[in-house]
C-alpha cells in the first residue's frame, strides 16, 4: 500500500534547489547586462508588473493576450514563481457550483451576498466616494456576482478541477444575517495551490517564448517613477543571483541598479504577513493586545515593502487595521521559511480551551469564527490555546493547510486520497510524532501533566479540565443538548460531505475506545492583509482625493484583494486565491485597454 512519504517531499524540495542553481546563471546574466537599453523618452515595455505571485501572473497573462509587451519583476528568484498561492490548499469560493449541486447543497447569489455582507461588516463610508469601504463594497458585490457566475466556467475552461466534496469553512457566529457561510462553499482544487498557479504560469511562459513577456527576477523595486502626476516606471536594485529553493529566504545583496519605463505599472506584491513588526504596528485594538509570540504562515519575502513605496507615489492605503490571522497554528517541525507555521483546518469536534484550561464558548468553536476566537485568545493574556481531542477525531477531522501537507491532493493521487478512509493521513501522524505542539497520553492525568510540561508552567488544573470534559461528554447521550458545539457536530453530520470526510461520529472525549487522548497547543499564525491600496473596479490606484493615479494599478493582497478591502473585517474563506484571480484579471484587462493604440 502506497503512503505519502518523507522521501517524496524531500525529492520535490531537492528538485527545486537544483533548479534554483541552474537558474542562478540566468539571473547572473540579467545582473551583468543593463536591464534596459531604450533611448530617452521611450518605454521599455507597454506595462510593468511588480510581483510574480498569482495576481501578477493573471494580470501579465491578460496583458500578453491583448498583445502588450510586459516586464514581470520580482525580488525573488525564478523558483518562487507563483508566490504564496503555490503553498496554498487551493481553496476557492464558488456559489451554486456543480460540486455543490452534486452534494445536495442549495446555494444562490442572494444567500452568498447576505453572508458576505454579514461577514464583512462594512461600516466606513460605503456611500461616500471618499470612504474607506466605498470601493471595497463595490468590489465585494462584483466578486460575489463573479463567484456566482463565470468564475467556475472560466477556471474549468483553463483545466482546473475540484474535489467533489465541498468544505464548510467559517460556519459563523450564530445569526442568519451575521458572520459565516450558511452552506458549504469551500472548493479544494484538484492539485491544490500549484494547480491554481499552473494555467497562468503556462500562459505567461508561452508569452515569454513569443517575446511578449520578459522576466526580471531578482529585481527589487524601491521607487515608482512619477512624471507630471503619472506613474511612468520603476527604479530599484538588482540582487545577486540566488539558488534558494521555493520559500527559502534569498540573499538581499545588491549587485546593480535598474530603471525601467512603461505607460502603466501594476503592483501585485502581496501583503505583510511575514513582517511581524508591521503586523503589530497595524494591529487593531478590537483584537486585543498584539501577541508577543506568533508563527508565520507565509515566506519571508512577504514583507509589505511595496505598500509604503506606492503610498509615497500618491497611492491611498485604506483599512490597514484589517487583517486575517489564524488561531490554530502549529510550529513546523521541518520549516521552509523562518518561524514557519502550518494551520490545522479543523472539523467541529475538538474541545477548545484557553491557556489556563477554561473552555471557550460559542462562537469560539473549531471552524466557526476565526477572528472572534482570536480576540478571545488575546483577551486571556496568552498567545496560545489548546485543543483537547482524540485519535478518532484527528483521524477524520484534522487537515493541514498547504500544498506540501496534502500530497494526495497536490499530486492528484487517488489511491493516497482514498487511504484517508482507513488511516490517519500521514502528514497528520508526522506532526503528531515530531511536532513540538502535540501531547499524547492514554489517561487524562497523563495528558494534563504533558500539557503543563510543554508550556513550562502549571496553568492546567486536572480537576477543572476533567469537570468540563465530563460535562460535555454527558451531552453526547442527550438528544436535547444545550451544548452549542454538540449541536454543531450534529448539524455537520447532517451534511453528507462532512459525514464522508470531515466529521467524526459523535463520541465522548474520555471514551477509551476513541483514544489515545491528544492535546494540541495552538499558536497564532500570521497570514493575510485585508486592507491595502484603494482601487476602483478597473484596478486603478486612487490617491487621497479619490482620483485615479494615471498609469498605476494594483491587484491581489496589496490591494486588499480589490478596492482596499473586499473582505471587510472578515473572510468567508476560499476567497483569497479568488481575489487574486479576479483583481488580477480586472487590472490586466484595464491596463491592456489603457495602452491600446
mmCIF file of N, CA, C and O in Angstrom, residues 495-569:
data_model
loop_
_atom_site.group_PDB
_atom_site.id
_atom_site.type_symbol
_atom_site.label_atom_id
_atom_site.label_comp_id
_atom_site.label_asym_id
_atom_site.label_seq_id
_atom_site.Cartn_x
_atom_site.Cartn_y
_atom_site.Cartn_z
ATOM 1 N N UNK A 495 -24.846 16.890 6.978
ATOM 2 C CA UNK A 495 -24.340 17.195 5.635
ATOM 3 C C UNK A 495 -23.501 16.015 5.144
ATOM 4 O O UNK A 495 -22.510 15.650 5.785
ATOM 5 N N UNK A 496 -23.850 15.383 4.042
ATOM 6 C CA UNK A 496 -23.115 14.189 3.585
ATOM 7 C C UNK A 496 -21.624 14.421 3.406
ATOM 8 O O UNK A 496 -20.814 13.527 3.691
ATOM 9 N N UNK A 497 -21.237 15.616 2.967
ATOM 10 C CA UNK A 497 -19.811 15.888 2.784
ATOM 11 C C UNK A 497 -19.033 15.810 4.071
ATOM 12 O O UNK A 497 -17.925 15.266 4.124
ATOM 13 N N UNK A 498 -19.612 16.329 5.152
ATOM 14 C CA UNK A 498 -18.951 16.246 6.454
ATOM 15 C C UNK A 498 -18.951 14.822 6.983
ATOM 16 O O UNK A 498 -17.969 14.355 7.570
ATOM 17 N N UNK A 499 -20.040 14.114 6.797
ATOM 18 C CA UNK A 499 -20.107 12.727 7.248
ATOM 19 C C UNK A 499 -19.051 11.870 6.555
ATOM 20 O O UNK A 499 -18.401 11.023 7.178
ATOM 21 N N UNK A 500 -18.852 12.126 5.266
ATOM 22 C CA UNK A 500 -17.891 11.342 4.496
ATOM 23 C C UNK A 500 -16.444 11.667 4.845
ATOM 24 O O UNK A 500 -15.601 10.773 4.916
ATOM 25 N N UNK A 501 -16.152 12.944 5.080
ATOM 26 C CA UNK A 501 -14.728 13.298 5.104
ATOM 27 C C UNK A 501 -14.284 14.226 6.216
ATOM 28 O O UNK A 501 -13.079 14.349 6.442
ATOM 29 N N UNK A 502 -15.187 14.886 6.965
ATOM 30 C CA UNK A 502 -14.701 15.951 7.829
ATOM 31 C C UNK A 502 -15.227 15.922 9.251
ATOM 32 O O UNK A 502 -14.829 16.760 10.061
ATOM 33 N N UNK A 503 -16.124 14.993 9.599
ATOM 34 C CA UNK A 503 -16.655 14.987 10.960
ATOM 35 C C UNK A 503 -16.713 13.564 11.499
ATOM 36 O O UNK A 503 -17.322 12.679 10.892
ATOM 37 N N UNK A 504 -16.064 13.370 12.639
ATOM 38 C CA UNK A 504 -16.107 12.062 13.294
ATOM 39 C C UNK A 504 -17.477 11.857 13.918
ATOM 40 O O UNK A 504 -18.161 12.812 14.299
ATOM 41 N N UNK A 505 -17.881 10.613 14.020
ATOM 42 C CA UNK A 505 -19.151 10.333 14.688
ATOM 43 C C UNK A 505 -19.073 10.835 16.132
ATOM 44 O O UNK A 505 -18.016 10.807 16.769
ATOM 45 N N UNK A 506 -20.198 11.337 16.626
ATOM 46 C CA UNK A 506 -20.220 11.914 17.967
ATOM 47 C C UNK A 506 -19.841 10.869 19.013
ATOM 48 O O UNK A 506 -20.386 9.766 19.026
ATOM 49 N N UNK A 507 -18.894 11.241 19.872
ATOM 50 C CA UNK A 507 -18.468 10.309 20.918
ATOM 51 C C UNK A 507 -17.907 11.091 22.096
ATOM 52 O O UNK A 507 -17.588 12.286 21.976
ATOM 53 N N UNK A 508 -17.785 10.415 23.219
ATOM 54 C CA UNK A 508 -17.229 11.055 24.408
ATOM 55 C C UNK A 508 -15.707 11.220 24.254
ATOM 56 O O UNK A 508 -15.032 10.311 23.787
ATOM 57 N N UNK A 509 -15.204 12.366 24.660
ATOM 58 C CA UNK A 509 -13.759 12.597 24.619
ATOM 59 C C UNK A 509 -13.033 11.557 25.478
ATOM 60 O O UNK A 509 -11.946 11.084 25.115
ATOM 61 N N UNK A 510 -13.633 11.191 26.610
ATOM 62 C CA UNK A 510 -12.991 10.254 27.532
ATOM 63 C C UNK A 510 -13.334 8.796 27.240
ATOM 64 O O UNK A 510 -13.054 7.915 28.059
ATOM 65 N N UNK A 511 -13.913 8.539 26.081
ATOM 66 C CA UNK A 511 -14.156 7.160 25.648
ATOM 67 C C UNK A 511 -12.817 6.527 25.283
ATOM 68 O O UNK A 511 -12.152 6.950 24.327
ATOM 69 N N UNK A 512 -12.404 5.520 26.044
ATOM 70 C CA UNK A 512 -11.083 4.919 25.804
ATOM 71 C C UNK A 512 -10.994 4.277 24.426
ATOM 72 O O UNK A 512 -9.904 4.155 23.859
ATOM 73 N N UNK A 513 -12.119 3.884 23.866
ATOM 74 C CA UNK A 513 -12.101 3.290 22.533
ATOM 75 C C UNK A 513 -11.808 4.274 21.429
ATOM 76 O O UNK A 513 -11.507 3.878 20.300
ATOM 77 N N UNK A 514 -11.887 5.584 21.737
ATOM 78 C CA UNK A 514 -11.615 6.624 20.737
ATOM 79 C C UNK A 514 -10.199 7.162 20.859
ATOM 80 O O UNK A 514 -9.799 8.017 20.067
ATOM 81 N N UNK A 515 -9.451 6.667 21.867
ATOM 82 C CA UNK A 515 -8.139 7.223 22.186
ATOM 83 C C UNK A 515 -7.026 6.794 21.251
ATOM 84 O O UNK A 515 -7.256 6.092 20.267
ATOM 85 N N UNK A 516 -5.815 7.256 21.577
ATOM 86 C CA UNK A 516 -5.450 7.953 22.809
ATOM 87 C C UNK A 516 -5.960 9.393 22.844
ATOM 88 O O UNK A 516 -6.414 9.930 21.838
ATOM 89 N N UNK A 517 -5.845 9.990 24.024
ATOM 90 C CA UNK A 517 -6.161 11.406 24.181
ATOM 91 C C UNK A 517 -5.024 12.236 23.584
ATOM 92 O O UNK A 517 -3.848 11.862 23.665
ATOM 93 N N UNK A 518 -5.382 13.372 23.012
ATOM 94 C CA UNK A 518 -4.378 14.231 22.380
ATOM 95 C C UNK A 518 -4.680 15.680 22.742
ATOM 96 O O UNK A 518 -5.833 16.123 22.672
ATOM 97 N N UNK A 519 -3.660 16.400 23.158
ATOM 98 C CA UNK A 519 -3.757 17.847 23.348
ATOM 99 C C UNK A 519 -2.842 18.510 22.321
ATOM 100 O O UNK A 519 -1.725 18.037 22.087
ATOM 101 N N UNK A 520 -3.331 19.570 21.715
ATOM 102 C CA UNK A 520 -2.553 20.279 20.706
ATOM 103 C C UNK A 520 -2.455 21.747 21.101
ATOM 104 O O UNK A 520 -3.483 22.424 21.230
ATOM 105 N N UNK A 521 -1.238 22.223 21.322
ATOM 106 C CA UNK A 521 -1.044 23.654 21.580
ATOM 107 C C UNK A 521 -1.202 24.399 20.264
ATOM 108 O O UNK A 521 -0.557 24.065 19.261
ATOM 109 N N UNK A 522 -2.043 25.406 20.266
ATOM 110 C CA UNK A 522 -2.345 26.166 19.058
ATOM 111 C C UNK A 522 -1.732 27.559 19.155
ATOM 112 O O UNK A 522 -2.020 28.314 20.091
ATOM 113 N N UNK A 523 -0.895 27.881 18.187
ATOM 114 C CA UNK A 523 -0.218 29.170 18.142
ATOM 115 C C UNK A 523 -0.945 30.113 17.186
ATOM 116 O O UNK A 523 -1.637 29.680 16.260
ATOM 117 N N UNK A 524 -0.770 31.408 17.370
ATOM 118 C CA UNK A 524 -1.337 32.395 16.447
ATOM 119 C C UNK A 524 -0.445 32.476 15.222
ATOM 120 O O UNK A 524 0.775 32.643 15.325
ATOM 121 N N UNK A 525 -1.073 32.329 14.073
ATOM 122 C CA UNK A 525 -0.366 32.197 12.796
ATOM 123 C C UNK A 525 -0.701 33.384 11.898
ATOM 124 O O UNK A 525 -1.872 33.578 11.535
ATOM 125 N N UNK A 526 0.302 34.179 11.532
ATOM 126 C CA UNK A 526 0.043 35.319 10.650
ATOM 127 C C UNK A 526 -0.274 34.823 9.243
ATOM 128 O O UNK A 526 0.254 33.818 8.788
ATOM 129 N N UNK A 527 -1.150 35.571 8.535
ATOM 130 C CA UNK A 527 -1.455 35.134 7.180
ATOM 131 C C UNK A 527 -1.785 36.300 6.237
ATOM 132 O O UNK A 527 -0.935 36.752 5.489
ATOM 133 N N UNK A 528 -2.990 36.853 6.276
ATOM 134 C CA UNK A 528 -3.436 37.729 5.204
ATOM 135 C C UNK A 528 -3.667 39.165 5.653
ATOM 136 O O UNK A 528 -4.080 39.434 6.771
ATOM 137 N N UNK A 529 -3.421 40.085 4.698
ATOM 138 C CA UNK A 529 -3.684 41.503 4.861
ATOM 139 C C UNK A 529 -5.021 41.794 4.186
ATOM 140 O O UNK A 529 -5.155 41.598 2.984
ATOM 141 N N UNK A 530 -6.004 42.270 4.935
ATOM 142 C CA UNK A 530 -7.320 42.504 4.358
ATOM 143 C C UNK A 530 -7.504 43.927 3.845
ATOM 144 O O UNK A 530 -8.385 44.181 3.033
ATOM 145 N N UNK A 531 -6.701 44.863 4.319
ATOM 146 C CA UNK A 531 -6.715 46.227 3.786
ATOM 147 C C UNK A 531 -5.590 46.407 2.789
ATOM 148 O O UNK A 531 -4.816 45.494 2.519
ATOM 149 N N UNK A 532 -5.486 47.623 2.219
ATOM 150 C CA UNK A 532 -4.398 47.866 1.265
ATOM 151 C C UNK A 532 -4.676 49.064 0.381
ATOM 152 O O UNK A 532 -5.423 49.977 0.751
ATOM 153 N N UNK A 533 -4.086 49.048 -0.792
ATOM 154 C CA UNK A 533 -4.235 50.157 -1.729
ATOM 155 C C UNK A 533 -5.663 50.223 -2.237
ATOM 156 O O UNK A 533 -6.211 49.229 -2.705
ATOM 157 N N UNK A 534 -6.249 51.393 -2.166
ATOM 158 C CA UNK A 534 -7.623 51.547 -2.642
ATOM 159 C C UNK A 534 -7.627 51.629 -4.166
ATOM 160 O O UNK A 534 -6.874 52.400 -4.763
ATOM 161 N N UNK A 535 -8.470 50.823 -4.787
ATOM 162 C CA UNK A 535 -8.557 50.785 -6.252
ATOM 163 C C UNK A 535 -10.014 50.855 -6.676
ATOM 164 O O UNK A 535 -10.914 50.426 -5.957
ATOM 165 N N UNK A 536 -10.230 51.393 -7.877
ATOM 166 C CA UNK A 536 -11.568 51.333 -8.446
ATOM 167 C C UNK A 536 -11.766 49.974 -9.110
ATOM 168 O O UNK A 536 -10.886 49.103 -9.044
ATOM 169 N N UNK A 537 -12.898 49.771 -9.758
ATOM 170 C CA UNK A 537 -13.199 48.448 -10.309
ATOM 171 C C UNK A 537 -12.326 48.083 -11.499
ATOM 172 O O UNK A 537 -12.362 46.931 -11.950
ATOM 173 N N UNK A 538 -11.546 49.028 -12.001
ATOM 174 C CA UNK A 538 -10.571 48.729 -13.050
ATOM 175 C C UNK A 538 -9.198 48.406 -12.473
ATOM 176 O O UNK A 538 -8.261 48.132 -13.225
ATOM 177 N N UNK A 539 -9.075 48.447 -11.156
ATOM 178 C CA UNK A 539 -7.788 48.196 -10.518
ATOM 179 C C UNK A 539 -6.891 49.414 -10.488
ATOM 180 O O UNK A 539 -5.723 49.305 -10.106
ATOM 181 N N UNK A 540 -7.411 50.596 -10.873
ATOM 182 C CA UNK A 540 -6.590 51.805 -10.838
ATOM 183 C C UNK A 540 -6.415 52.253 -9.396
ATOM 184 O O UNK A 540 -7.386 52.341 -8.640
ATOM 185 N N UNK A 541 -5.185 52.555 -9.005
ATOM 186 C CA UNK A 541 -4.905 53.007 -7.648
ATOM 187 C C UNK A 541 -5.399 54.438 -7.498
ATOM 188 O O UNK A 541 -5.143 55.294 -8.353
ATOM 189 N N UNK A 542 -6.093 54.706 -6.399
ATOM 190 C CA UNK A 542 -6.637 56.030 -6.143
ATOM 191 C C UNK A 542 -5.726 56.804 -5.202
ATOM 192 O O UNK A 542 -5.012 56.214 -4.374
ATOM 193 N N UNK A 543 -5.771 58.137 -5.333
ATOM 194 C CA UNK A 543 -4.986 58.972 -4.426
ATOM 195 C C UNK A 543 -5.847 59.408 -3.243
ATOM 196 O O UNK A 543 -7.001 58.981 -3.097
ATOM 197 N N UNK A 544 -5.303 60.281 -2.394
ATOM 198 C CA UNK A 544 -6.011 60.696 -1.187
ATOM 199 C C UNK A 544 -7.310 61.416 -1.489
ATOM 200 O O UNK A 544 -8.218 61.471 -0.648
ATOM 201 N N UNK A 545 -7.427 61.968 -2.699
ATOM 202 C CA UNK A 545 -8.646 62.668 -3.100
ATOM 203 C C UNK A 545 -9.645 61.749 -3.782
ATOM 204 O O UNK A 545 -10.714 62.208 -4.228
ATOM 205 N N UNK A 546 -9.294 60.477 -3.904
ATOM 206 C CA UNK A 546 -10.196 59.526 -4.536
ATOM 207 C C UNK A 546 -10.102 59.503 -6.042
ATOM 208 O O UNK A 546 -10.952 58.897 -6.706
ATOM 209 N N UNK A 547 -9.076 60.132 -6.597
ATOM 210 C CA UNK A 547 -8.897 60.180 -8.042
ATOM 211 C C UNK A 547 -7.875 59.131 -8.482
ATOM 212 O O UNK A 547 -6.883 58.892 -7.778
ATOM 213 N N UNK A 548 -8.084 58.510 -9.643
ATOM 214 C CA UNK A 548 -7.103 57.533 -10.128
ATOM 215 C C UNK A 548 -5.765 58.184 -10.444
ATOM 216 O O UNK A 548 -5.712 59.298 -10.997
ATOM 217 N N UNK A 549 -4.698 57.495 -10.097
ATOM 218 C CA UNK A 549 -3.354 57.945 -10.453
ATOM 219 C C UNK A 549 -3.045 57.384 -11.836
ATOM 220 O O UNK A 549 -3.062 56.166 -12.035
ATOM 221 N N UNK A 550 -2.801 58.260 -12.768
ATOM 222 C CA UNK A 550 -2.550 57.814 -14.136
ATOM 223 C C UNK A 550 -1.395 56.825 -14.188
ATOM 224 O O UNK A 550 -0.325 57.049 -13.615
ATOM 225 N N UNK A 551 -1.640 55.706 -14.855
ATOM 226 C CA UNK A 551 -0.589 54.720 -15.077
ATOM 227 C C UNK A 551 -0.357 53.748 -13.955
ATOM 228 O O UNK A 551 0.507 52.876 -14.067
ATOM 229 N N UNK A 552 -1.116 53.835 -12.856
ATOM 230 C CA UNK A 552 -0.841 52.990 -11.691
ATOM 231 C C UNK A 552 -2.044 52.104 -11.353
ATOM 232 O O UNK A 552 -3.159 52.590 -11.149
ATOM 233 N N UNK A 553 -1.791 50.804 -11.290
ATOM 234 C CA UNK A 553 -2.811 49.803 -10.980
ATOM 235 C C UNK A 553 -2.291 48.920 -9.848
ATOM 236 O O UNK A 553 -1.083 48.855 -9.583
ATOM 237 N N UNK A 554 -3.213 48.211 -9.210
ATOM 238 C CA UNK A 554 -2.821 47.249 -8.173
ATOM 239 C C UNK A 554 -3.833 46.113 -8.134
ATOM 240 O O UNK A 554 -5.012 46.293 -8.461
ATOM 241 N N UNK A 555 -3.367 44.940 -7.731
ATOM 242 C CA UNK A 555 -4.229 43.758 -7.662
ATOM 243 C C UNK A 555 -3.700 42.809 -6.604
ATOM 244 O O UNK A 555 -2.527 42.855 -6.227
ATOM 245 N N UNK A 556 -4.568 41.921 -6.143
ATOM 246 C CA UNK A 556 -4.171 40.924 -5.161
ATOM 247 C C UNK A 556 -4.177 41.482 -3.751
ATOM 248 O O UNK A 556 -4.868 42.455 -3.424
ATOM 249 N N UNK A 557 -3.363 40.881 -2.908
ATOM 250 C CA UNK A 557 -3.376 41.206 -1.489
ATOM 251 C C UNK A 557 -2.938 42.629 -1.201
ATOM 252 O O UNK A 557 -3.418 43.253 -0.253
ATOM 253 N N UNK A 558 -2.031 43.174 -2.004
ATOM 254 C CA UNK A 558 -1.568 44.539 -1.782
ATOM 255 C C UNK A 558 -2.720 45.529 -1.931
ATOM 256 O O UNK A 558 -2.684 46.628 -1.372
ATOM 257 N N UNK A 559 -3.759 45.155 -2.667
ATOM 258 C CA UNK A 559 -4.953 45.991 -2.839
ATOM 259 C C UNK A 559 -6.102 45.488 -1.975
ATOM 260 O O UNK A 559 -7.268 45.769 -2.270
ATOM 261 N N UNK A 560 -5.788 44.767 -0.918
ATOM 262 C CA UNK A 560 -6.856 44.184 -0.111
ATOM 263 C C UNK A 560 -7.710 43.238 -0.925
ATOM 264 O O UNK A 560 -8.894 43.081 -0.663
ATOM 265 N N UNK A 561 -7.073 42.608 -1.960
ATOM 266 C CA UNK A 561 -7.735 41.718 -2.912
ATOM 267 C C UNK A 561 -8.808 42.438 -3.720
ATOM 268 O O UNK A 561 -9.670 41.824 -4.323
ATOM 269 N N UNK A 562 -8.721 43.762 -3.745
ATOM 270 C CA UNK A 562 -9.616 44.581 -4.552
ATOM 271 C C UNK A 562 -10.272 45.681 -3.745
ATOM 272 O O UNK A 562 -10.901 45.413 -2.726
ATOM 273 N N UNK A 563 -10.085 46.940 -4.197
ATOM 274 C CA UNK A 563 -10.766 48.058 -3.563
ATOM 275 C C UNK A 563 -10.205 48.484 -2.232
ATOM 276 O O UNK A 563 -10.734 49.378 -1.582
ATOM 277 N N UNK A 564 -9.137 47.840 -1.784
ATOM 278 C CA UNK A 564 -8.572 48.165 -0.481
ATOM 279 C C UNK A 564 -9.284 47.478 0.668
ATOM 280 O O UNK A 564 -9.196 47.929 1.816
ATOM 281 N N UNK A 565 -9.986 46.374 0.373
ATOM 282 C CA UNK A 565 -10.604 45.641 1.469
ATOM 283 C C UNK A 565 -11.897 44.953 1.122
ATOM 284 O O UNK A 565 -12.912 45.132 1.802
ATOM 285 N N UNK A 566 -11.884 44.118 0.079
ATOM 286 C CA UNK A 566 -13.102 43.456 -0.393
ATOM 287 C C UNK A 566 -13.742 42.572 0.675
ATOM 288 O O UNK A 566 -14.956 42.368 0.676
ATOM 289 N N UNK A 567 -12.959 42.077 1.625
ATOM 290 C CA UNK A 567 -13.486 41.183 2.658
ATOM 291 C C UNK A 567 -14.082 41.928 3.839
ATOM 292 O O UNK A 567 -14.731 41.303 4.679
ATOM 293 N N UNK A 568 -13.851 43.239 3.929
ATOM 294 C CA UNK A 568 -14.261 43.941 5.127
ATOM 295 C C UNK A 568 -13.444 43.474 6.313
ATOM 296 O O UNK A 568 -12.223 43.358 6.242
ATOM 297 N N UNK A 569 -14.126 43.175 7.426
ATOM 298 C CA UNK A 569 -13.428 42.764 8.643
ATOM 299 C C UNK A 569 -13.083 41.277 8.674
ATOM 300 O O UNK A 569 -12.176 40.866 9.390
#
